[in-house]
mmCIF file of C-alpha atoms and ligand atoms in Angstrom:
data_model
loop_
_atom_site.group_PDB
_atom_site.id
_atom_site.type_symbol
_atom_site.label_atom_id
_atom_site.label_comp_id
_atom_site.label_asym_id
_atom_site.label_seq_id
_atom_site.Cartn_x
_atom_site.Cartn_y
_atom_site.Cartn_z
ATOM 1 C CA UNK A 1 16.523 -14.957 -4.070
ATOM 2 C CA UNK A 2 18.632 -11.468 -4.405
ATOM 3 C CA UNK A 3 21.546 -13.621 -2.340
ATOM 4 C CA UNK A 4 21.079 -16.682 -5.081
ATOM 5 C CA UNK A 5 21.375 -14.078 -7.976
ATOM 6 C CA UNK A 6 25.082 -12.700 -6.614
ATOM 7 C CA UNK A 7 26.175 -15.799 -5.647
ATOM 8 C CA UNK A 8 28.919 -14.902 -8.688
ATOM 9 C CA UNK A 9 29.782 -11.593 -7.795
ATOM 10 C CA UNK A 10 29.847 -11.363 -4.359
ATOM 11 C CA UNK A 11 32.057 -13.454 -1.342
ATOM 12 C CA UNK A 12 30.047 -15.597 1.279
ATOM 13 C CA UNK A 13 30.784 -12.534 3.295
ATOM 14 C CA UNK A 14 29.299 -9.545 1.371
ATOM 15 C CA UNK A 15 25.959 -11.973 0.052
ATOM 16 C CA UNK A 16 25.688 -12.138 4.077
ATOM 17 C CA UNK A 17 25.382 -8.418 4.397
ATOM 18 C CA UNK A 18 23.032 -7.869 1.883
ATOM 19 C CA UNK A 19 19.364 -7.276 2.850
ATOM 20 C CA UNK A 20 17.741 -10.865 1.463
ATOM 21 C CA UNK A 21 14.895 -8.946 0.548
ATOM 22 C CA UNK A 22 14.175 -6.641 -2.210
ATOM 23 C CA UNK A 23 11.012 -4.853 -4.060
ATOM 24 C CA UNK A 24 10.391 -6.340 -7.131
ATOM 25 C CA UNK A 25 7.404 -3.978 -9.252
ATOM 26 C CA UNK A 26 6.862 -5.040 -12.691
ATOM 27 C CA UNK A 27 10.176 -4.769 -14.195
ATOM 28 C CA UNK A 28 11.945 -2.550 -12.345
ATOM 29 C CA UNK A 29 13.538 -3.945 -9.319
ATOM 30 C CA UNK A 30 14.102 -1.757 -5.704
ATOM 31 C CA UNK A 31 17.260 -2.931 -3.631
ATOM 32 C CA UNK A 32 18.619 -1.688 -0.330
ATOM 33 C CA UNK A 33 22.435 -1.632 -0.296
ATOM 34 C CA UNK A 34 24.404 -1.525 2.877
ATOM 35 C CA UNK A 35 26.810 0.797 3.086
ATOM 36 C CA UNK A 36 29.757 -1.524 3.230
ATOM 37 C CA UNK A 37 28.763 -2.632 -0.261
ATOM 38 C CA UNK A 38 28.361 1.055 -1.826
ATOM 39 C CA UNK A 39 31.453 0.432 -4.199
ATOM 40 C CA UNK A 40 30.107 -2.803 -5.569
ATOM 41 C CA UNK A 41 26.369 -1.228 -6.223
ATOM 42 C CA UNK A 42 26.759 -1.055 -10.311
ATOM 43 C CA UNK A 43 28.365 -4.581 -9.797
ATOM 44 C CA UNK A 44 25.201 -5.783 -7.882
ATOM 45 C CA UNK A 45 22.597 -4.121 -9.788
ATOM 46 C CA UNK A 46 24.137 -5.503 -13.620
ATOM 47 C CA UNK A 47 24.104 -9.324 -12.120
ATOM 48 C CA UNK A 48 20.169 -8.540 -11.030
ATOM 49 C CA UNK A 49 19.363 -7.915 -14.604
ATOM 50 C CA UNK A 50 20.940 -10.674 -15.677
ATOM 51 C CA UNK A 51 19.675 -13.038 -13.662
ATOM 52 C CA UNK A 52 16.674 -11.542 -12.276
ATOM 53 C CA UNK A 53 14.822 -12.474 -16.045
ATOM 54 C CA UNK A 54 11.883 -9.562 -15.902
ATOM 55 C CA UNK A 55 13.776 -6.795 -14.528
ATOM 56 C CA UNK A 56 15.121 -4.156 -16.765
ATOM 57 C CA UNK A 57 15.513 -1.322 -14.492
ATOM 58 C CA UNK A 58 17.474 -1.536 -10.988
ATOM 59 C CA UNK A 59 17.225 1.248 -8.096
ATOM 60 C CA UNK A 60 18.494 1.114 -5.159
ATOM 61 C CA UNK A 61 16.543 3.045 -1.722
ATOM 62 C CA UNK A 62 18.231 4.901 -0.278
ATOM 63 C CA UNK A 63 15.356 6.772 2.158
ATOM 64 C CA UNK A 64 12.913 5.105 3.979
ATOM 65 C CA UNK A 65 9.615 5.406 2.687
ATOM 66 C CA UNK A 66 8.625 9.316 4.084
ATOM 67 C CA UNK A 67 6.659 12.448 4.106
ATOM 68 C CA UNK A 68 2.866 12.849 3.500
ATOM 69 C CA UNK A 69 3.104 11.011 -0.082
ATOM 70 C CA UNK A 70 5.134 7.985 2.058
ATOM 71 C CA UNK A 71 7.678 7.869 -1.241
ATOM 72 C CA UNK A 72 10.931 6.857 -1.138
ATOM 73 C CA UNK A 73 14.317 8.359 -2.870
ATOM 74 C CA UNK A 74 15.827 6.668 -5.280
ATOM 75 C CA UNK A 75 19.274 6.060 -6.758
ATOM 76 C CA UNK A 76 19.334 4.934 -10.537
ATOM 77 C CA UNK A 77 21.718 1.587 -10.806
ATOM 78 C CA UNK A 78 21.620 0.030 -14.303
ATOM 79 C CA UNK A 79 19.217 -0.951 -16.687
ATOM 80 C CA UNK A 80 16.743 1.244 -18.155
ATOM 81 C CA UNK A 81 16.893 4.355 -16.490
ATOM 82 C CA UNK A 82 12.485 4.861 -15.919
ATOM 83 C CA UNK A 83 10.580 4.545 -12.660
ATOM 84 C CA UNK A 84 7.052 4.276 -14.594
ATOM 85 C CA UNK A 85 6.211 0.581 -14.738
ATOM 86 C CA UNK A 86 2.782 -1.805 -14.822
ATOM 87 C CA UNK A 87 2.474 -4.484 -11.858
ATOM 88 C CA UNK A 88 -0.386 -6.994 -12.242
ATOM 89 C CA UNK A 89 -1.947 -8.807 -9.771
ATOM 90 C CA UNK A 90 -5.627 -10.492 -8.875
ATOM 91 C CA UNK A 91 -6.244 -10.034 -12.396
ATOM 92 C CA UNK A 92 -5.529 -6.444 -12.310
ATOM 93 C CA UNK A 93 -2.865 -4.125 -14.011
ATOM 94 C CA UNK A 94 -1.572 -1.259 -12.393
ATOM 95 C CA UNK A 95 0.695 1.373 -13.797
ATOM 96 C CA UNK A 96 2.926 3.019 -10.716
ATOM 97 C CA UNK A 97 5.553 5.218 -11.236
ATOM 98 C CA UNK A 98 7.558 3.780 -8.177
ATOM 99 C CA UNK A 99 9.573 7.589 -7.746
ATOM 100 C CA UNK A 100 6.572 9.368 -7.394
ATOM 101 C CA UNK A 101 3.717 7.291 -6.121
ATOM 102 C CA UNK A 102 3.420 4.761 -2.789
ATOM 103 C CA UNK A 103 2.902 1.212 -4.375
ATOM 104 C CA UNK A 104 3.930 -1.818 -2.103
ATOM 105 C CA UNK A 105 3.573 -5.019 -3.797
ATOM 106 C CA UNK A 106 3.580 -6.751 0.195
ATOM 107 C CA UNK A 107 0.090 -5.821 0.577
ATOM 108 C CA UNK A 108 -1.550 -8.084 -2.323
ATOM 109 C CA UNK A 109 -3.066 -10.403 0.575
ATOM 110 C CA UNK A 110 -4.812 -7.363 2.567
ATOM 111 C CA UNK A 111 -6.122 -5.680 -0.313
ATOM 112 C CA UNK A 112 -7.741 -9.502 -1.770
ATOM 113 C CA UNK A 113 -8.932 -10.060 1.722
ATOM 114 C CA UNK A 114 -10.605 -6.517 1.986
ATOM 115 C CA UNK A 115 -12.239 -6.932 -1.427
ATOM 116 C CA UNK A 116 -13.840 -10.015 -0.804
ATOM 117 C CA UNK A 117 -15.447 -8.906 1.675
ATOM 118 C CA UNK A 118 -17.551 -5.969 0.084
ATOM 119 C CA UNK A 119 -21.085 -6.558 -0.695
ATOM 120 C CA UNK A 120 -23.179 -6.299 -3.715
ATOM 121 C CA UNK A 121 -23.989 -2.206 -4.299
ATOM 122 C CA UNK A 122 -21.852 -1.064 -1.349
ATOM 123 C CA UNK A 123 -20.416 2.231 -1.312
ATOM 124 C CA UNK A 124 -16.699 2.577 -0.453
ATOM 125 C CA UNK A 125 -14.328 5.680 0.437
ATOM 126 C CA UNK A 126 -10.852 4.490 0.230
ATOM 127 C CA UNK A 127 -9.558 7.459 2.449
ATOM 128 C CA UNK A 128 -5.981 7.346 1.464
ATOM 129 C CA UNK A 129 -6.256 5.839 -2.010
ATOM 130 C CA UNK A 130 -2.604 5.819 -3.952
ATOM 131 C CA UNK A 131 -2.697 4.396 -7.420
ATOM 132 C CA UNK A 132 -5.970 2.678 -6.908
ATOM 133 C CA UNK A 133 -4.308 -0.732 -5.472
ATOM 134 C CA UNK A 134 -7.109 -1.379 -2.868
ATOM 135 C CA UNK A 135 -10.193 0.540 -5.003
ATOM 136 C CA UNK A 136 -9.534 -1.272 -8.462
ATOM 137 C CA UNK A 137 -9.101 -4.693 -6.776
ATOM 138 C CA UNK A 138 -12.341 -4.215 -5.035
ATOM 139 C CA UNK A 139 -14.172 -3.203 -7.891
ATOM 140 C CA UNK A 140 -12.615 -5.832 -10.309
ATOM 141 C CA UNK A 141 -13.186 -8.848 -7.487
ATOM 142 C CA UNK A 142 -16.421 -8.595 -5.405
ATOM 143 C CA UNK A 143 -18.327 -9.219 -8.748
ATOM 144 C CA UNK A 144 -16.678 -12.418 -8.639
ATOM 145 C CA UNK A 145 -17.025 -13.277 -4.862
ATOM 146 C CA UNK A 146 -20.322 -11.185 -3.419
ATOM 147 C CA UNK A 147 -21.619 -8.759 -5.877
ATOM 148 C CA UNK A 148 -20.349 -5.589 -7.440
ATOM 149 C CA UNK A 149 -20.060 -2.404 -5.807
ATOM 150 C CA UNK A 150 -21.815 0.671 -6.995
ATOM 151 C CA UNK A 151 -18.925 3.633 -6.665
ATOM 152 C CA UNK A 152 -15.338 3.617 -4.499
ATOM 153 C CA UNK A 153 -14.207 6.600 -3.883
ATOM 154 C CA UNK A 154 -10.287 7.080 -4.385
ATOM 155 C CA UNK A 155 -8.920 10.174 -2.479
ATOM 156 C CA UNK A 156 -5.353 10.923 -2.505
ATOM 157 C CA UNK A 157 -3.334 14.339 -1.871
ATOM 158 C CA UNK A 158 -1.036 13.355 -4.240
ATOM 159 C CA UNK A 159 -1.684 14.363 -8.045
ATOM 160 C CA UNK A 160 0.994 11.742 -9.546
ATOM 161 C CA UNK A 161 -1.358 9.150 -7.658
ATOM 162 C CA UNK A 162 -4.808 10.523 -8.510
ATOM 163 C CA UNK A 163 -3.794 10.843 -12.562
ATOM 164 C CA UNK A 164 -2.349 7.178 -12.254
ATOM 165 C CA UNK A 165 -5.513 6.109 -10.491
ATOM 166 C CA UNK A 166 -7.809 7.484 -13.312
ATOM 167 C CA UNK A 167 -5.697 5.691 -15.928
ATOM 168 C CA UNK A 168 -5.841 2.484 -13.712
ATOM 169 C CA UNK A 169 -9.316 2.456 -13.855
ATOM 170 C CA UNK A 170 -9.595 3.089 -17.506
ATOM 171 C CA UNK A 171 -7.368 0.090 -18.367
ATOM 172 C CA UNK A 172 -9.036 -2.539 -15.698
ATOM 173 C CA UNK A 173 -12.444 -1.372 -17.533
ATOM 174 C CA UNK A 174 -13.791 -0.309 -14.141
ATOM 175 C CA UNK A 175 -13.900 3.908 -14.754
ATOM 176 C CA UNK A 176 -17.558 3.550 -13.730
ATOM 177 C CA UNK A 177 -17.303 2.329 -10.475
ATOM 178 C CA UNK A 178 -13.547 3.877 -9.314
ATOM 179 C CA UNK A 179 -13.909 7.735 -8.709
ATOM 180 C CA UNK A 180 -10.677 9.525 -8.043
ATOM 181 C CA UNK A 181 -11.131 12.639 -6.044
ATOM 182 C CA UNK A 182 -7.537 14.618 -5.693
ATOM 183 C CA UNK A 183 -6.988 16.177 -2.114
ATOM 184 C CA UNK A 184 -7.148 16.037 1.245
ATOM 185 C CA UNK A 185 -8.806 13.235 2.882
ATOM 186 C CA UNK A 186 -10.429 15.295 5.481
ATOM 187 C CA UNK A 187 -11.510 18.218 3.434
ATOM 188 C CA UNK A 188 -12.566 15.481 0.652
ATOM 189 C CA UNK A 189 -14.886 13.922 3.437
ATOM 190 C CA UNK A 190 -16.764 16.775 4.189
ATOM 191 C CA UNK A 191 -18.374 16.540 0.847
ATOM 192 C CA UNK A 192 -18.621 12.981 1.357
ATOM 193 C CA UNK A 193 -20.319 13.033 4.243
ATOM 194 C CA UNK A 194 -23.241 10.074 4.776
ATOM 195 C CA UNK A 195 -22.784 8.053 1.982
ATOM 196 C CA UNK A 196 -20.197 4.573 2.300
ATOM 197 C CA UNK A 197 -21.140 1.449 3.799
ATOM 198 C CA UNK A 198 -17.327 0.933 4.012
ATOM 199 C CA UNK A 199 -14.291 3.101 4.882
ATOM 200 C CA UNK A 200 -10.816 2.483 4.239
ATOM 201 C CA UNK A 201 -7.600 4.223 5.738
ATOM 202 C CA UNK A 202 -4.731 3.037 4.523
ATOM 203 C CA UNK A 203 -2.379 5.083 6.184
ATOM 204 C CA UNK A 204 -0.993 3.577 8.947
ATOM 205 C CA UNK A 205 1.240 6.596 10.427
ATOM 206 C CA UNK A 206 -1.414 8.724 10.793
ATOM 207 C CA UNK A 207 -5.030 7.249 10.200
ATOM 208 C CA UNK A 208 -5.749 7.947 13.938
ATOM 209 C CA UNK A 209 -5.890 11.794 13.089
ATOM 210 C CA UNK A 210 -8.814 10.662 10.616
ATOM 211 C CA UNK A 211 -11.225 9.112 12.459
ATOM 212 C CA UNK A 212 -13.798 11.471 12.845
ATOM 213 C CA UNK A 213 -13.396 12.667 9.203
ATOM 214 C CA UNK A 214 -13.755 8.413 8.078
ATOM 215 C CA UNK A 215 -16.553 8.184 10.640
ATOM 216 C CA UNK A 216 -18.566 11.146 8.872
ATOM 217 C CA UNK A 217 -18.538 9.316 5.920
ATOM 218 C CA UNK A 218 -21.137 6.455 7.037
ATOM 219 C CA UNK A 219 -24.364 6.349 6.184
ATOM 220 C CA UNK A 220 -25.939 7.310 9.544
ATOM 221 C CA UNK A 221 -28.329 5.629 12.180
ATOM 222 C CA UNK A 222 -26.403 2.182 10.137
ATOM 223 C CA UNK A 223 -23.228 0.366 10.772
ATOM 224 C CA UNK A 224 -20.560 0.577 8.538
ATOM 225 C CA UNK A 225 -17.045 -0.587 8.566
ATOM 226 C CA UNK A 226 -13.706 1.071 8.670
ATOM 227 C CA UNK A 227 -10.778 -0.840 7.835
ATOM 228 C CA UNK A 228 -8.453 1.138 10.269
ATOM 229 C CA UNK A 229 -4.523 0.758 9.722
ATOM 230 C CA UNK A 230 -1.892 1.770 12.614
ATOM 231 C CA UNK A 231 1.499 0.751 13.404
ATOM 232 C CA UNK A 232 2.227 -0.871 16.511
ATOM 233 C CA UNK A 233 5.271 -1.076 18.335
ATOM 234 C CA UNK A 234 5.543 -4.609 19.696
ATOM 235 C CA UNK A 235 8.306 -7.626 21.039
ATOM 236 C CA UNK A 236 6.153 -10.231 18.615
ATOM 237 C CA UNK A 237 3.596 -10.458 16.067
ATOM 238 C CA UNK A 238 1.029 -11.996 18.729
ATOM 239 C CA UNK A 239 1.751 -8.745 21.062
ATOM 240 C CA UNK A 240 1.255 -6.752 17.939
ATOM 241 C CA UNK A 241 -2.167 -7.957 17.436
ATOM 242 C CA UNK A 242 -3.210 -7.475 20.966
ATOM 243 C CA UNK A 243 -2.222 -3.953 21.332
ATOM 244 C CA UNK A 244 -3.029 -2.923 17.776
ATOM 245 C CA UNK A 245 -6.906 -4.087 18.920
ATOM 246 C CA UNK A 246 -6.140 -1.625 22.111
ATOM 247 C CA UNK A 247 -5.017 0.437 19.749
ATOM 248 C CA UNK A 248 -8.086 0.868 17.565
ATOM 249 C CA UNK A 249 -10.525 0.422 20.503
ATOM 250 C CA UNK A 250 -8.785 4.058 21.828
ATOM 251 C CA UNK A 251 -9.133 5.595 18.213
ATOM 252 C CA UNK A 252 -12.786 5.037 18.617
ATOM 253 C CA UNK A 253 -13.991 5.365 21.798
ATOM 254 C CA UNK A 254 -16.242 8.415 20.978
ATOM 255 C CA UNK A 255 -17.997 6.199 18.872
ATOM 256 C CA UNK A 256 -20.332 3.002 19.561
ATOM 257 C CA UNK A 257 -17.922 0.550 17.903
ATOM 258 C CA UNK A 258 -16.839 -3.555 18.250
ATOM 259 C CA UNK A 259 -14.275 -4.755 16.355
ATOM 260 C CA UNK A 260 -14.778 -7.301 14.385
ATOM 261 C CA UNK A 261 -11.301 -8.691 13.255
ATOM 262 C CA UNK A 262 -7.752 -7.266 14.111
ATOM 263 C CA UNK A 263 -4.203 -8.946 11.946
ATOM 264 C CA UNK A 264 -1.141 -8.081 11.608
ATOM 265 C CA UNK A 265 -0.646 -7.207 8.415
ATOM 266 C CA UNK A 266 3.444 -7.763 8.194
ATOM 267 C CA UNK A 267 6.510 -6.046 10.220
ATOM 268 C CA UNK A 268 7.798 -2.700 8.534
ATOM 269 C CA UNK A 269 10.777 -2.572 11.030
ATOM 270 C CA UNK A 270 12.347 -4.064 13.843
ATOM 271 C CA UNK A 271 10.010 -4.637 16.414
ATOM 272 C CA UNK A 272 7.245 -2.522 14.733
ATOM 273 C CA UNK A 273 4.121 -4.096 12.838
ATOM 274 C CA UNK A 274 1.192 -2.766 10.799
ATOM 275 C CA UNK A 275 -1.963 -3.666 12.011
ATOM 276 C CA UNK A 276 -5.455 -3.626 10.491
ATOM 277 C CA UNK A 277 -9.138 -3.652 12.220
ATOM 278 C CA UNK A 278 -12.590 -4.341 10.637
ATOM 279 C CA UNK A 279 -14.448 -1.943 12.746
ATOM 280 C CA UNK A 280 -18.046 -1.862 12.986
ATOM 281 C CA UNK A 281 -19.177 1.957 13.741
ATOM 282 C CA UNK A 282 -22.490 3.075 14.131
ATOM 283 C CA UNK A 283 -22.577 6.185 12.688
HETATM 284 C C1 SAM B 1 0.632 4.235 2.583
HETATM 285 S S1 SAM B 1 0.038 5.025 1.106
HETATM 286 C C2 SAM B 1 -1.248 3.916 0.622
HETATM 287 C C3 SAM B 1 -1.653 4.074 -0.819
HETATM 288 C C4 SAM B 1 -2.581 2.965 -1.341
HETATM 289 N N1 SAM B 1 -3.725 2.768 -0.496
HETATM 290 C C5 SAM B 1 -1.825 1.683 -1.514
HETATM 291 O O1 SAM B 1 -1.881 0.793 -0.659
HETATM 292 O O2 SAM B 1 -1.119 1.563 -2.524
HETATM 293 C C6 SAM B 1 -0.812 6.409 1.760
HETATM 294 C C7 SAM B 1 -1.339 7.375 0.724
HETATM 295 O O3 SAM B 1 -1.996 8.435 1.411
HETATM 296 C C8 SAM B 1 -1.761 9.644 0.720
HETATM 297 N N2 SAM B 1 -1.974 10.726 1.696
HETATM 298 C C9 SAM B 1 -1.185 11.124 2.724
HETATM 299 N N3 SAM B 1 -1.769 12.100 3.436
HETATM 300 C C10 SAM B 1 -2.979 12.331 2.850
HETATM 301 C C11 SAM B 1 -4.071 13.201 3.143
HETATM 302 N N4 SAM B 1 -4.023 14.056 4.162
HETATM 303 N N5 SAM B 1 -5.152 13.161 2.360
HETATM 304 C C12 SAM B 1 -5.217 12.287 1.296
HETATM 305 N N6 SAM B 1 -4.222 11.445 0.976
HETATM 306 C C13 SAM B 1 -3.118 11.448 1.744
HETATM 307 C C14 SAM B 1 -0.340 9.525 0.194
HETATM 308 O O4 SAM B 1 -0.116 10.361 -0.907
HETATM 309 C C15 SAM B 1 -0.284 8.027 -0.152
HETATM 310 O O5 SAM B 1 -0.593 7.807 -1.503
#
């Protein structure tokens, strides 16, 4: 699509050694340029908003996503120069400021797939929470599917996240049910110790550090479920899966655990996939 939209300003050659993917959030539009195209970036970025019809800012990355609030720098290109935008999907609106928040619009299938499967009065702790992506969908969808759930908790470290995450739930009508709690996970757990039916840790770099703190958070003598993200170096996608179930089975082996379900939830890098697990835990 980005390749189709240069096809005017760039040679055979260059629209080859552009990355054929890039982030489109709302209106504002995240590409990675190679270094061999640095002096053609304002070039690039002016054809994407003009052909590119809803984008009206362009960026381009140029960090990985890193550190604890996994953001990425950015380099303004053209356009309107603001990183505060509104992405909608699953019937929800989301405002993300894509500078200072996480937001990855490649995880719309998990975070359907998780909320469907969340029973009528369940209480969630989404461990590592963002914007409210995962929370908001969950409490806007299971009354649709199985029933709606009584409170999610939405703990992020990051402040940008938790304010945007309040204001997400105000505007999806769903302030009731979404809690925001700024702060560390694990500190955050100890005072919610014993109360979810479901746990969430959506942060695949480190979520093994967080076990015991996610674990602590079921109701106990029941089993619960932690959705358990890692990253999992791997030659294929069907390799991934295997040793991200390995994986998860390690994380837990304090606990009595099965594991109900383990996908891979897309490649990040060469060779190296994120993985999710339904576990069951009794806790
Ligand atoms: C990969 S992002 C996922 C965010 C969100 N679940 C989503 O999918 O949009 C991980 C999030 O964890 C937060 N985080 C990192 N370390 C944390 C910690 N120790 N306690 C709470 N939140 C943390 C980051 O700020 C970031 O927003």
């Amino acid at each position: 699509m980005l390749k189709d939209a240069l096809i005017d300003v760039l040679t055979p050659q260059e629209r080859s050694e552009l990355y054929s993917a890039f982030d489109m959030i709302g209106d504002i539009v995240i590409v990675k340029i190679p270094d061999s195209l640095t002096s053609k970036k304002e070039l690039i970025a002016n054809a994407i908003l003009r052909k590119v019809k809803p984008a009206k800012s362009v960026f381009a990355q140029v960090s990985p996503v890193q550190g604890d609030f996994r953001i990425r720098d950015l380099e303004f290109l053209a356009g309107e120069n603001r990183t505060l935008t509104e992405y909608r999907e699953h019937g929800c609106r989301f405002k993300v400021d894509v500078a200072k928040t996480y937001f990855s619009p490649r995880l719309s299938t998990e975070r359907l797939r998780i909320a469907k499967m969340v029973s009528e009065g369940e209480v969630v702790i989404n461990m590592f929470g963002g914007v409210g992506t995962f929370s908001i969908v969950m409490a806007k969808i299971a009354p649709c599917s199985t029933g709606r759930p009584c409170k999610i908790y939405n703990i992020d470290s990051n402040s940008h996240a938790i304010d945007l995450c309040a204001e997400n739930a105000r505007i999806n009508k769903v302030q009731d049910t979404v809690i925001p709690l700024y702060g560390d996970a694990a500190e955050a757990m100890v005072r919610l110790r014993g109360i979810a039916d479901r746990v969430l840790m959506p942060l695949p770099e480190k979520a093994s550090q967080f076990v015991d703190s996610a674990v602590s958070g079921l109701k106990c003598g029941k089993t619960g479920i932690v959705h358990y993200f890692a990253h999992i170096k791997a030659d294929t996608k069907k390799a991934a899966q295997g040793r991200g179930a390995e994986d998860t089975d390690l994380a837990f082996k304090n606990y009595q655990h099965s594991i109900a379900a383990t996908r891979v939830v897309r490649e990040v890098g060469p060779r190296i996939y994120q993985i999710v697990s339904d576990v069951l835990v009794k806790a």
